[in-house]
Coordinates of C-alpha atoms and ligand atoms in Angstrom, one line a residue:
M116 CA 155.2 81.8 27.5
E117 CA 152.2 82.7 25.6
F118 CA 148.8 83.2 27.5
E119 CA 145.1 82.5 27.1
S120 CA 142.7 84.5 28.0
I121 CA 141.3 84.8 31.7
L122 CA 137.9 85.7 30.5
L123 CA 135.0 83.5 31.9
P124 CA 131.9 83.0 30.1
G125 CA 130.0 86.0 29.4
M126 CA 132.5 88.4 30.5
E127 CA 133.0 91.3 28.2
P128 CA 136.6 92.1 27.1
K129 CA 136.0 95.4 27.8
R130 CA 138.7 97.5 29.9
P131 CA 138.8 97.6 32.9
I132 CA 137.6 94.2 33.7
V133 CA 136.8 94.9 37.9
I134 CA 137.2 92.3 40.6
A135 CA 135.7 94.0 43.6
G136 CA 134.9 92.8 47.6
P137 CA 136.2 93.0 50.8
C138 CA 139.7 92.7 52.1
S139 CA 138.7 89.2 54.2
A140 CA 135.3 87.3 54.3
E141 CA 134.3 88.2 57.9
T142 CA 130.9 87.0 58.5
E143 CA 128.1 85.1 56.1
E144 CA 126.3 88.8 56.6
Q145 CA 129.1 90.7 55.2
V146 CA 129.8 88.8 52.7
M147 CA 126.5 88.6 51.4
C148 CA 125.5 92.5 51.9
T149 CA 128.5 93.6 49.9
A150 CA 128.2 91.2 47.4
R151 CA 124.5 91.8 46.9
Q152 CA 125.6 95.8 46.6
L153 CA 128.2 95.1 44.2
A154 CA 126.0 92.8 41.8
D155 CA 123.5 95.7 41.8
K156 CA 125.9 98.2 40.3
G157 CA 126.8 95.7 37.7
L158 CA 130.1 94.2 38.8
K159 CA 130.8 90.6 37.8
I160 CA 133.9 89.1 39.9
F161 CA 134.0 89.4 43.7
R162 CA 136.9 89.0 45.7
A163 CA 137.3 88.3 49.6
G164 CA 140.1 86.8 51.5
I165 CA 139.6 83.6 53.2
W166 CA 142.8 83.1 54.8
K167 CA 144.8 86.2 55.3
P168 CA 148.6 86.5 55.7
R169 CA 149.2 89.1 58.4
T170 CA 152.6 90.8 59.4
K171 CA 151.9 90.0 62.6
P172 CA 150.3 87.4 64.8
G173 CA 147.2 88.1 66.8
G174 CA 145.3 90.0 64.1
F175 CA 142.4 88.8 62.1
E176 CA 144.0 85.6 60.2
G177 CA 141.0 84.8 57.8
I178 CA 137.9 82.8 58.4
G179 CA 139.3 79.9 56.9
V180 CA 137.3 77.1 55.0
E181 CA 133.7 78.2 56.3
G182 CA 134.0 81.3 54.3
L183 CA 134.3 79.0 51.0
T184 CA 130.6 78.3 51.6
W185 CA 129.7 82.0 51.6
L186 CA 131.2 82.6 48.6
K187 CA 129.6 79.5 47.0
N188 CA 126.2 81.7 48.2
V189 CA 127.6 84.8 46.5
K190 CA 127.9 83.1 43.2
K191 CA 124.3 81.0 43.9
E192 CA 122.4 84.2 44.4
T193 CA 124.2 87.0 42.5
G194 CA 125.5 84.8 39.5
M195 CA 129.0 86.7 40.2
Y196 CA 132.2 85.0 39.3
V197 CA 134.2 84.5 43.0
S198 CA 137.8 84.8 43.6
T199 CA 140.1 84.1 46.6
E200 CA 143.6 84.2 47.7
V201 CA 145.7 80.7 48.0
A202 CA 149.1 80.5 49.5
T203 CA 149.1 76.8 50.1
A204 CA 148.5 73.5 48.3
R205 CA 145.5 72.9 50.8
H206 CA 144.0 76.5 50.1
V207 CA 144.0 75.2 46.5
Y208 CA 142.2 71.9 47.0
E209 CA 139.7 73.7 49.1
S210 CA 139.3 76.3 46.8
L211 CA 138.6 74.2 43.8
K212 CA 136.3 71.7 45.8
A213 CA 134.2 74.9 46.5
G214 CA 134.1 75.9 42.9
I215 CA 135.9 79.3 43.0
D216 CA 136.5 80.7 39.4
I217 CA 139.7 82.9 40.2
L218 CA 142.5 82.3 42.3
W219 CA 145.3 84.9 43.2
I220 CA 148.6 84.3 44.9
G221 CA 149.3 87.0 47.3
A222 CA 152.2 89.6 47.6
R223 CA 154.1 87.6 50.2
T224 CA 153.8 84.0 48.1
T225 CA 155.0 85.1 45.2
A226 CA 158.2 86.2 47.1
N227 CA 158.9 82.4 48.4
P228 CA 159.4 80.2 45.5
F229 CA 158.8 77.0 47.3
A230 CA 155.1 78.2 48.1
V231 CA 155.1 79.1 44.5
Q232 CA 156.3 75.7 43.4
E233 CA 153.9 74.0 45.8
I234 CA 150.9 75.6 44.4
A235 CA 152.1 75.1 41.2
D236 CA 152.0 71.4 42.0
A237 CA 148.7 71.3 43.3
L238 CA 147.1 73.1 40.3
K239 CA 148.9 70.4 37.7
G240 CA 145.8 69.4 35.2
V241 CA 143.7 72.0 36.4
D242 CA 142.5 74.9 34.0
I243 CA 141.6 78.2 35.8
P244 CA 142.9 81.4 35.6
I245 CA 145.3 82.5 38.1
L246 CA 146.2 86.1 39.1
I247 CA 149.9 86.4 40.5
K248 CA 150.7 89.4 42.7
N249 CA 153.9 91.2 42.3
P250 CA 156.3 90.0 45.3
V251 CA 156.7 92.4 48.0
N252 CA 160.3 93.4 47.0
P253 CA 160.5 95.2 43.5
D254 CA 162.2 92.0 41.8
L255 CA 160.5 91.8 38.5
E256 CA 162.5 88.4 37.8
L257 CA 161.1 87.0 40.9
W258 CA 157.6 87.7 39.8
I259 CA 158.2 86.3 36.3
G260 CA 159.7 83.5 38.1
A261 CA 156.3 82.6 39.8
L262 CA 154.7 83.3 36.5
E263 CA 156.8 80.6 34.8
R264 CA 156.1 77.8 37.6
I265 CA 152.5 78.4 37.3
Y266 CA 152.5 78.2 33.5
N267 CA 155.1 75.2 33.7
A268 CA 152.4 73.2 35.5
G269 CA 150.0 73.8 33.0
L270 CA 148.3 77.1 33.3
K271 CA 147.9 79.1 30.5
R272 CA 145.1 81.4 31.9
L273 CA 147.1 83.8 33.7
G274 CA 147.3 87.5 34.7
V275 CA 149.3 89.4 37.1
I276 CA 148.3 92.1 39.9
H277 CA 150.4 95.1 40.6
R278 CA 150.2 96.1 44.2
G279 CA 153.1 98.3 44.8
F280 CA 156.5 97.5 46.5
S281 CA 157.1 97.3 50.3
S282 CA 159.7 99.9 51.5
Y283 CA 161.1 100.9 55.1
D284 CA 160.2 104.7 54.3
K285 CA 156.3 104.9 54.3
K286 CA 155.0 108.3 52.9
I287 CA 152.2 108.7 50.5
Y288 CA 151.3 105.3 49.5
R289 CA 151.3 102.2 51.6
N290 CA 153.3 100.3 48.9
L291 CA 155.0 102.5 46.4
P292 CA 153.8 101.8 42.9
Q293 CA 157.0 101.8 41.1
W294 CA 155.0 101.8 37.7
H295 CA 158.4 100.8 35.6
I296 CA 158.3 97.6 37.1
P297 CA 154.7 96.6 35.6
I298 CA 155.7 98.7 32.6
E299 CA 158.7 96.5 31.9
L300 CA 156.9 93.4 32.7
H301 CA 154.0 94.4 30.1
R302 CA 156.8 95.2 27.4
R303 CA 158.2 91.8 27.9
Y304 CA 155.1 90.0 27.6
P305 CA 152.2 92.2 25.7
D306 CA 149.8 89.8 26.2
L307 CA 149.7 89.1 29.9
P308 CA 146.7 91.0 31.6
I309 CA 147.8 93.6 34.0
F310 CA 145.3 94.5 37.0
C311 CA 146.0 97.6 39.4
D312 CA 145.4 97.0 43.3
P313 CA 144.7 100.7 44.0
S314 CA 143.8 99.4 47.8
H315 CA 147.1 97.8 48.7
I316 CA 149.0 100.5 46.6
G317 CA 147.4 103.6 48.4
G318 CA 146.6 102.1 51.7
K319 CA 144.1 105.0 51.9
R320 CA 140.4 105.8 50.3
E321 CA 141.2 108.9 48.9
L322 CA 144.3 107.4 46.8
I323 CA 141.9 104.6 44.9
A324 CA 140.2 107.0 42.5
P325 CA 143.8 108.7 41.2
L326 CA 145.3 105.4 41.1
C327 CA 142.6 103.6 39.3
Q328 CA 142.8 106.1 36.4
Q329 CA 146.6 105.9 36.6
A330 CA 146.3 102.2 35.8
M331 CA 144.0 102.9 32.8
D332 CA 146.2 105.7 31.3
L333 CA 149.3 103.1 31.2
N334 CA 146.7 100.8 29.7
F335 CA 146.5 98.0 32.4
E336 CA 143.5 95.7 31.8
G337 CA 142.1 95.6 34.9
L338 CA 141.5 96.6 38.5
I339 CA 141.3 94.8 41.8
V340 CA 139.4 96.7 44.5
E341 CA 138.8 96.2 47.8
S342 CA 135.2 97.1 48.7
H343 CA 133.2 96.6 51.9
C344 CA 129.5 97.3 53.0
D345 CA 130.9 98.9 56.1
P346 CA 134.5 99.9 55.8
D347 CA 135.0 101.6 58.9
K348 CA 134.0 98.2 60.6
A349 CA 136.2 95.9 58.3
W350 CA 138.1 93.4 60.5
S351 CA 141.3 94.1 58.0
D352 CA 142.3 97.2 55.8
A353 CA 139.7 99.2 57.0
S354 CA 141.3 102.4 56.0
Q355 CA 141.5 101.6 52.4
Q356 CA 138.3 99.9 51.7
V357 CA 135.2 101.9 50.3
T358 CA 131.5 101.0 50.0
P359 CA 130.1 99.4 46.9
D360 CA 128.4 102.9 46.1
V361 CA 131.9 104.9 46.1
L362 CA 133.5 102.1 44.1
D363 CA 130.8 102.7 41.4
Y364 CA 131.2 106.3 41.5
I365 CA 134.9 106.1 41.3
L366 CA 134.5 103.8 38.3
N367 CA 132.1 105.8 36.4
L368 CA 134.4 109.1 36.5
L369 CA 137.5 106.8 34.8
V370 CA 138.6 108.1 31.5
I371 CA 139.1 105.2 29.2
R372 CA 141.6 106.5 26.7
K373 CA 142.5 104.3 23.8
E374 CA 145.9 103.7 22.6
T375 CA 146.9 104.4 19.3
Q376 CA 149.2 101.5 17.5
T377 CA 152.2 103.6 15.8
T378 CA 153.2 105.9 18.8
E379 CA 152.9 103.1 21.8
N380 CA 156.4 102.3 21.9
L381 CA 157.1 105.9 22.0
T382 CA 154.3 106.4 24.6
E383 CA 155.3 103.4 26.9
L384 CA 159.3 104.8 26.8
R385 CA 158.1 108.2 27.8
K386 CA 155.9 106.6 30.6
Q387 CA 159.1 104.9 32.0
I388 CA 161.0 108.3 31.6
D389 CA 158.1 110.2 33.5
E390 CA 158.3 107.4 36.2
C391 CA 162.0 107.5 36.6
D392 CA 161.9 111.4 37.1
N393 CA 159.1 111.0 39.4
N394 CA 161.3 108.5 41.5
L395 CA 164.4 111.2 41.3
I396 CA 162.5 113.6 42.4
E397 CA 161.2 111.6 45.2
E398 CA 164.9 110.5 46.1
L399 CA 166.1 114.0 46.3
A400 CA 163.1 115.3 48.6
K401 CA 164.7 112.4 50.8
R402 CA 168.0 113.4 50.6
M403 CA 167.1 116.8 51.6
R404 CA 165.3 115.9 54.7
I405 CA 168.4 113.8 55.8
A406 CA 170.6 117.0 54.8
R407 CA 168.3 119.1 57.1
E408 CA 168.6 116.8 60.0
I409 CA 172.4 117.0 59.5
G410 CA 171.8 120.6 59.7
T411 CA 170.0 120.5 62.9
Y412 CA 172.9 118.3 64.0
K413 CA 175.6 121.0 63.0
K414 CA 174.0 123.8 64.8
E415 CA 173.4 121.7 67.7
H416 CA 177.0 121.1 68.2
D417 CA 178.2 124.5 66.6
I418 CA 179.6 122.8 63.4
T419 CA 180.4 124.9 60.3
V420 CA 177.7 123.9 57.3
L421 CA 180.3 123.4 54.8
Q422 CA 182.8 120.9 55.3
T423 CA 185.0 120.8 52.4
G424 CA 186.7 117.5 53.3
R425 CA 183.3 115.8 53.1
Y426 CA 182.3 118.0 49.9
N427 CA 185.3 116.9 47.7
E428 CA 185.0 113.3 48.7
I429 CA 180.9 113.0 47.6
L430 CA 182.2 114.8 44.2
E431 CA 185.1 112.2 43.6
K432 CA 183.0 109.4 44.9
R433 CA 179.7 110.2 42.7
G434 CA 181.9 111.1 39.8
A435 CA 183.3 107.6 39.9
R436 CA 180.3 105.8 40.5
G437 CA 178.5 107.7 37.8
E438 CA 181.2 106.7 35.4
A439 CA 181.2 103.2 36.4
C440 CA 177.3 103.4 35.4
G441 CA 178.1 104.6 31.8
M442 CA 177.7 108.3 32.4
D443 CA 180.5 111.1 32.2
A444 CA 182.3 111.8 35.4
D445 CA 182.0 115.9 34.5
F446 CA 177.9 115.2 34.4
M447 CA 177.9 113.5 37.6
K448 CA 180.0 116.4 39.2
K449 CA 177.6 119.0 38.0
V450 CA 174.7 117.3 39.1
F451 CA 176.4 116.6 42.6
E452 CA 177.2 120.2 42.7
A453 CA 173.6 121.5 41.9
I454 CA 172.4 118.8 44.8
H455 CA 175.2 119.9 47.1
E456 CA 174.3 123.7 46.9
E457 CA 170.5 122.9 47.3
S458 CA 171.4 121.1 50.6
V459 CA 173.8 123.8 51.7
R460 CA 170.9 126.2 51.2
Q461 CA 168.5 124.0 53.2
Q462 CA 171.2 123.5 56.2
I463 CA 171.8 127.6 56.2
E464 CA 168.2 128.0 56.3
I465 CA 168.0 125.5 59.5
I466 CA 170.9 127.3 61.3
N467 CA 169.4 130.9 60.7
A468 CA 166.1 129.7 61.8
K469 CA 165.2 131.0 65.5
Ligands
PEP716 C1 144.7 90.8 49.3 O1 144.5 91.4 48.3 O2 143.9 91.0 50.5 C2 146.1 90.7 50.1 C3 146.5 90.3 51.2 O3 147.0 91.7 49.2 P1 148.7 91.7 49.1 O4 149.0 90.3 48.7 O5 148.8 92.4 48.1 O6 149.3 92.3 50.6
MN717 MN1 143.7 93.7 52.3

């Protein structure tokens, strides 16, 4: 695939390209008040969800076509470009009719090839920048597949949005960043602009700034950040939205580093290693938590901490599995001996606790 620039007339090719606005368009006042404040801060591209894919029924599912008129007014009054999410052919027709400048495909939609194809068909012959969010599940091929469907419909002004990946175990992040996935996408398609969506990755305001900085350090092209004139009263995603003032403050603090060409590949690979190591540490911590739960169970049932049969089984199975994955069986054994030792230490701590 060969991509063309997503920049619209008057937009500077300067990192980061920022898209900002509320999760959802709620009322005309909320849309206009947020847009005016963002435009005052010099922001050029407005976002607002008109149709909202909600996990459960009963929540605010978007204002619908009525909100498109408000986006038209944002354009007219502030001169900002406007963008929204489309999930069906009808959303595409309505958005194009309303003169929306940039469309994005949401994470739940990207995960569904039927829906993406329907959108691609509706977009045939149209020249408009499209941003494709990663699918909710960490599947790079599915993400690329969605890009290909839109590209094959003749749209070349494409970009992607990294918004993190769903997991059962929600800890720090609402959606795990798994940075190695967008990094690998960038390695395969160096000309494809990548936006980071710190709002949906973090799920909370305090994570927006560090996530924006990390995206800039990874050489991402842009940021799409949820901003609301009165975040606490937002009808969707209240905990992750920031005021235009706070957003401006965050953007001004960003350090934008240049990348030197010669070490580019090495730097990228090292970032992937860092990411792998961080994932290993998180997984290990999860394993230790479970080990401690087992410790509690053993304590309550008067079972010894060390269960030799189980230990041998672990060493053997992990050795074989590691070997099947191209690693030395002895190395694998050493790793699991060390892990097991730490698990036993943690369990003994539990047993000895009063
Ligand atoms: C959104 O951007 O408001 C949205 C619904 O995001 P996602 O598709 O990433 O969940
Ligand atoms: Mn949202």
